[in-house]
PDB file of C-alpha atoms in Angstrom:
ATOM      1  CA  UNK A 126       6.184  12.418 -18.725  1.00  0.00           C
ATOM      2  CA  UNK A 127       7.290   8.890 -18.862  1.00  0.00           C
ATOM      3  CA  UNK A 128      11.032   9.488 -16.398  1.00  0.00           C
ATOM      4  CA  UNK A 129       9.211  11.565 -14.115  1.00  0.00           C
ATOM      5  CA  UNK A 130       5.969   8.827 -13.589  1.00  0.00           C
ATOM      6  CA  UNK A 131       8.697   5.911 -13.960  1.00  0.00           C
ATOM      7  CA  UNK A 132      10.573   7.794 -11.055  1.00  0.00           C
ATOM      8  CA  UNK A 133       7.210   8.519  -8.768  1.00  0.00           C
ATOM      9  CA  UNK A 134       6.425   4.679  -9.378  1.00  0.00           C
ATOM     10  CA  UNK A 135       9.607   3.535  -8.122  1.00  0.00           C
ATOM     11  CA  UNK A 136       9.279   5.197  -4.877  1.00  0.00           C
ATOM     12  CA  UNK A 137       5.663   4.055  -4.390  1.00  0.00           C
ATOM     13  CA  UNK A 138       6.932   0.754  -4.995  1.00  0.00           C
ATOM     14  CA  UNK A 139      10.047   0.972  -2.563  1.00  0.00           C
ATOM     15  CA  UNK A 140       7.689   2.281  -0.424  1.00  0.00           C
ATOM     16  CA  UNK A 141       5.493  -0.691  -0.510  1.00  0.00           C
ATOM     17  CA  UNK A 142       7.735  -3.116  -0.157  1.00  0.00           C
ATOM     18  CA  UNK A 143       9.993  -1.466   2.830  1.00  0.00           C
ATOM     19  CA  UNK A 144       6.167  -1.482   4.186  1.00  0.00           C
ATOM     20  CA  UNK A 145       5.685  -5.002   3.715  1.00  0.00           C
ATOM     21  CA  UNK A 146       9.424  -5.923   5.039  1.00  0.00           C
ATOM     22  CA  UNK A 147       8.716  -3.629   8.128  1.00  0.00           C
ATOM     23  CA  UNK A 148       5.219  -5.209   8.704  1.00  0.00           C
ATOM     24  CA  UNK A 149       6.790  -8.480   7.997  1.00  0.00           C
ATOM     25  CA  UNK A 150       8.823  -8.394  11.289  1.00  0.00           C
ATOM     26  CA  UNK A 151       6.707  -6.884  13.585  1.00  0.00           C
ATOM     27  CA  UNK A 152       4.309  -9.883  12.819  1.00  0.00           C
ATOM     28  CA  UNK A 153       7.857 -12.088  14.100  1.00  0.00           C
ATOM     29  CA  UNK A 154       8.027 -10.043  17.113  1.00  0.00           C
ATOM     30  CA  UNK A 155       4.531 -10.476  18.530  1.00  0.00           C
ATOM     31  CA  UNK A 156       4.434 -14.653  17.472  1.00  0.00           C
ATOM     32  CA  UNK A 157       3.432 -15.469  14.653  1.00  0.00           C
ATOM     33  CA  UNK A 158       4.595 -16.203  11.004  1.00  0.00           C
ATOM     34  CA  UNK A 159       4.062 -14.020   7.844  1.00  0.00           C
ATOM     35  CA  UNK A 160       3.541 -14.673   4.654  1.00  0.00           C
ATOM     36  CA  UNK A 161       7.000 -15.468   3.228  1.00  0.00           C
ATOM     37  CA  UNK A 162       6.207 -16.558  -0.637  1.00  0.00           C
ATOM     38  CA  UNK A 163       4.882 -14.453  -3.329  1.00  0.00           C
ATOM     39  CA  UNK A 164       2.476 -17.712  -4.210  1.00  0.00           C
ATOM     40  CA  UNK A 165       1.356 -17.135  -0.007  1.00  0.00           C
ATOM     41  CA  UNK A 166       0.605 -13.541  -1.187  1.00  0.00           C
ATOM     42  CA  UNK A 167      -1.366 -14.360  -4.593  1.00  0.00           C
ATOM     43  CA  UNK A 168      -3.898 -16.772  -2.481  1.00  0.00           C
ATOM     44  CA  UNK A 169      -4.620 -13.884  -0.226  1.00  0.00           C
ATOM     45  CA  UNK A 170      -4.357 -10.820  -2.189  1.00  0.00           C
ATOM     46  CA  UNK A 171      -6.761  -8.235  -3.010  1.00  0.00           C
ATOM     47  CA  UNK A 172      -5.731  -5.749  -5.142  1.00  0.00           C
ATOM     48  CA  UNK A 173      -5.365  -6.874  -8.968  1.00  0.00           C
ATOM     49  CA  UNK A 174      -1.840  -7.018 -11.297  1.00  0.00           C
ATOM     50  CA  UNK A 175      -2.080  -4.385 -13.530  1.00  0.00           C
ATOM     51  CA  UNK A 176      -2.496  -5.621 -17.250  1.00  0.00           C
ATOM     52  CA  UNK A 177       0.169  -5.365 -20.257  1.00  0.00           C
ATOM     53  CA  UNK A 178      -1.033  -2.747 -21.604  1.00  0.00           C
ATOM     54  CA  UNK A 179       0.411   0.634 -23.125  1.00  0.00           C
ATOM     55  CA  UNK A 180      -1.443   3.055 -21.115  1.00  0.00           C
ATOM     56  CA  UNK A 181      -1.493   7.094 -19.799  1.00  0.00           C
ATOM     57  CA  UNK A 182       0.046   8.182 -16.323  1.00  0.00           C
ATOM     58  CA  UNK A 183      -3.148   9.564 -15.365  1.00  0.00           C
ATOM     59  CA  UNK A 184      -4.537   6.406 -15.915  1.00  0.00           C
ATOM     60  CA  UNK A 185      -2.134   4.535 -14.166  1.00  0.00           C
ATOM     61  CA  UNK A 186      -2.113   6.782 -11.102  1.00  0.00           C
ATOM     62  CA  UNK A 187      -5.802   6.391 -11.006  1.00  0.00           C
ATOM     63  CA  UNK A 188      -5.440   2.637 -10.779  1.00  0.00           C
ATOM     64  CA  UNK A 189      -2.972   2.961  -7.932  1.00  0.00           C
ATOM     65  CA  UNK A 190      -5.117   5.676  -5.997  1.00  0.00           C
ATOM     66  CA  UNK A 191      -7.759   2.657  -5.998  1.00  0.00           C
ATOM     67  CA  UNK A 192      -5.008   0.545  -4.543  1.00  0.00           C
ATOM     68  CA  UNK A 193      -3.595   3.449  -1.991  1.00  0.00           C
ATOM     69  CA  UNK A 194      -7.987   3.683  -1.073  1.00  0.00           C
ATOM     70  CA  UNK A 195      -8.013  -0.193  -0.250  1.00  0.00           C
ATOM     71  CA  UNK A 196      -4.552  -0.531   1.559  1.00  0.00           C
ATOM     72  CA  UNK A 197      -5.566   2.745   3.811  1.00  0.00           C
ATOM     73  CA  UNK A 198      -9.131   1.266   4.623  1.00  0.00           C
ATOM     74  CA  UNK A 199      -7.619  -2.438   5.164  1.00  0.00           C
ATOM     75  CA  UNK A 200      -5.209  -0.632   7.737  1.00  0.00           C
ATOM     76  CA  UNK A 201      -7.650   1.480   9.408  1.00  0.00           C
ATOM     77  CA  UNK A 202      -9.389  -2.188  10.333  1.00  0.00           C
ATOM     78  CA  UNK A 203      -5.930  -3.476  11.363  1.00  0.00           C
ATOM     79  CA  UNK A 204      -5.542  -0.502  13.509  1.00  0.00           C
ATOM     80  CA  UNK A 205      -9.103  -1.323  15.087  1.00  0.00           C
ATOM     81  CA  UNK A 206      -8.101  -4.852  15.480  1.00  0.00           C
ATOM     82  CA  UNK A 207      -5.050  -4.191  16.976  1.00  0.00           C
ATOM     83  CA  UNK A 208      -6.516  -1.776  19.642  1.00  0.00           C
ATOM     84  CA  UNK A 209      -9.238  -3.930  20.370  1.00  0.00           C
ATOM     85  CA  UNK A 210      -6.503  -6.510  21.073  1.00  0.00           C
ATOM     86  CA  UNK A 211      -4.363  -4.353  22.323  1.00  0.00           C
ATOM     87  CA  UNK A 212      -1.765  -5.193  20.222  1.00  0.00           C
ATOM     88  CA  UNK A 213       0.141  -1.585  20.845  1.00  0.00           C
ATOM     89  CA  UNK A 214       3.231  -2.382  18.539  1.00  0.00           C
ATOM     90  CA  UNK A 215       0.580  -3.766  15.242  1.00  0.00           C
ATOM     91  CA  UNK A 216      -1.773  -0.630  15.852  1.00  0.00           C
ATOM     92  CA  UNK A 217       1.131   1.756  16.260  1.00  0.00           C
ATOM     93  CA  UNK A 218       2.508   0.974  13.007  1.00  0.00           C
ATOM     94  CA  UNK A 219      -0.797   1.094  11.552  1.00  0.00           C
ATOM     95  CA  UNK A 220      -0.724   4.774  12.656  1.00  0.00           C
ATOM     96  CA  UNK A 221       2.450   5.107  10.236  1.00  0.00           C
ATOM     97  CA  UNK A 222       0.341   4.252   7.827  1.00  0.00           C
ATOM     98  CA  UNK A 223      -2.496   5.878   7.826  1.00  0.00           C
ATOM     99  CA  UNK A 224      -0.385   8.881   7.336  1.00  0.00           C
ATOM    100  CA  UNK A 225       1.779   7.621   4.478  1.00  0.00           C
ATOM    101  CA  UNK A 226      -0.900   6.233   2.420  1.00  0.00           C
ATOM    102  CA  UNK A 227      -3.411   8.970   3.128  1.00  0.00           C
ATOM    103  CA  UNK A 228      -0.424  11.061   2.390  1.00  0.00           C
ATOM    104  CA  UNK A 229       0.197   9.058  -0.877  1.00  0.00           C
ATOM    105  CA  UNK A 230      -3.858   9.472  -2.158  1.00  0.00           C
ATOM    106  CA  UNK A 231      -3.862  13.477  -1.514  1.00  0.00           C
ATOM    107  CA  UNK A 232      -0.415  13.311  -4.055  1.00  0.00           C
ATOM    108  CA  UNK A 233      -2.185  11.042  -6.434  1.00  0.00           C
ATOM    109  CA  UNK A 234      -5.114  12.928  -6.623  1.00  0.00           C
ATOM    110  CA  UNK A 235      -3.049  16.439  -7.464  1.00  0.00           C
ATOM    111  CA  UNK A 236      -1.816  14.884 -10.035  1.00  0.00           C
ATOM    112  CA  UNK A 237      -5.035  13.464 -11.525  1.00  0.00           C
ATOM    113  CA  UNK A 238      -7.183  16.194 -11.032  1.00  0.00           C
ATOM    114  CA  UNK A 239      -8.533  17.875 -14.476  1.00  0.00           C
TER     115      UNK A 239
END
């Protein structure tokens, strides 16, 4: 199944980073800076490279379900940041994605399911 899980993989990853280019400029439009370097994004960073390892699909998708789990809950506490701020743009686009990641983890899990 390796072309089909390569292919899924690449759009997760496009995914992420039109994500992180898109939350990268609404940060710029309400003041302040983002993180522009990847060594910026290693100091902060919570979700663990993935090893060189020759492993299964199911085992890779179950790593990046973990990683789809932690980005949805770190958004959901955005989103209540943002409100409680009423920052409307920050918690809107929080609302994006909440439904693409949640939409990601149901996908994940069909295909991991025994």
């Amino acid at each position: 199944d390796f072309f089909q899980v390569h292919a899924k993989l690449e759009d997760i990853y496009n995914g992420i980073n039109g994500a992180i280019d898109e939350l990268a400029e609404n940060i710029l439009m309400i003041g302040y800076k983002p993180l522009a370097s990847l060594k910026d994004f290693l100091e902060v960073a919570d979700i663990e490279e993935a090893k060189m390892e020759n492993i299964k699909s199911k085992h890779i998708f179950k790593e990046v379900l973990k990683d789809f789990d932690k980005l949805l809950k770190d958004v959901l506490e955005i989103k209540k940041l943002a409100d409680e701020q009423e920052s409307y743009l920050i918690s809107a686009l929080m609302d994006d994605y909440v439904k693409e990641f949640s939409k990601n983890i149901w996908m994940i899990n069909q295909v991991i399911e025994d």
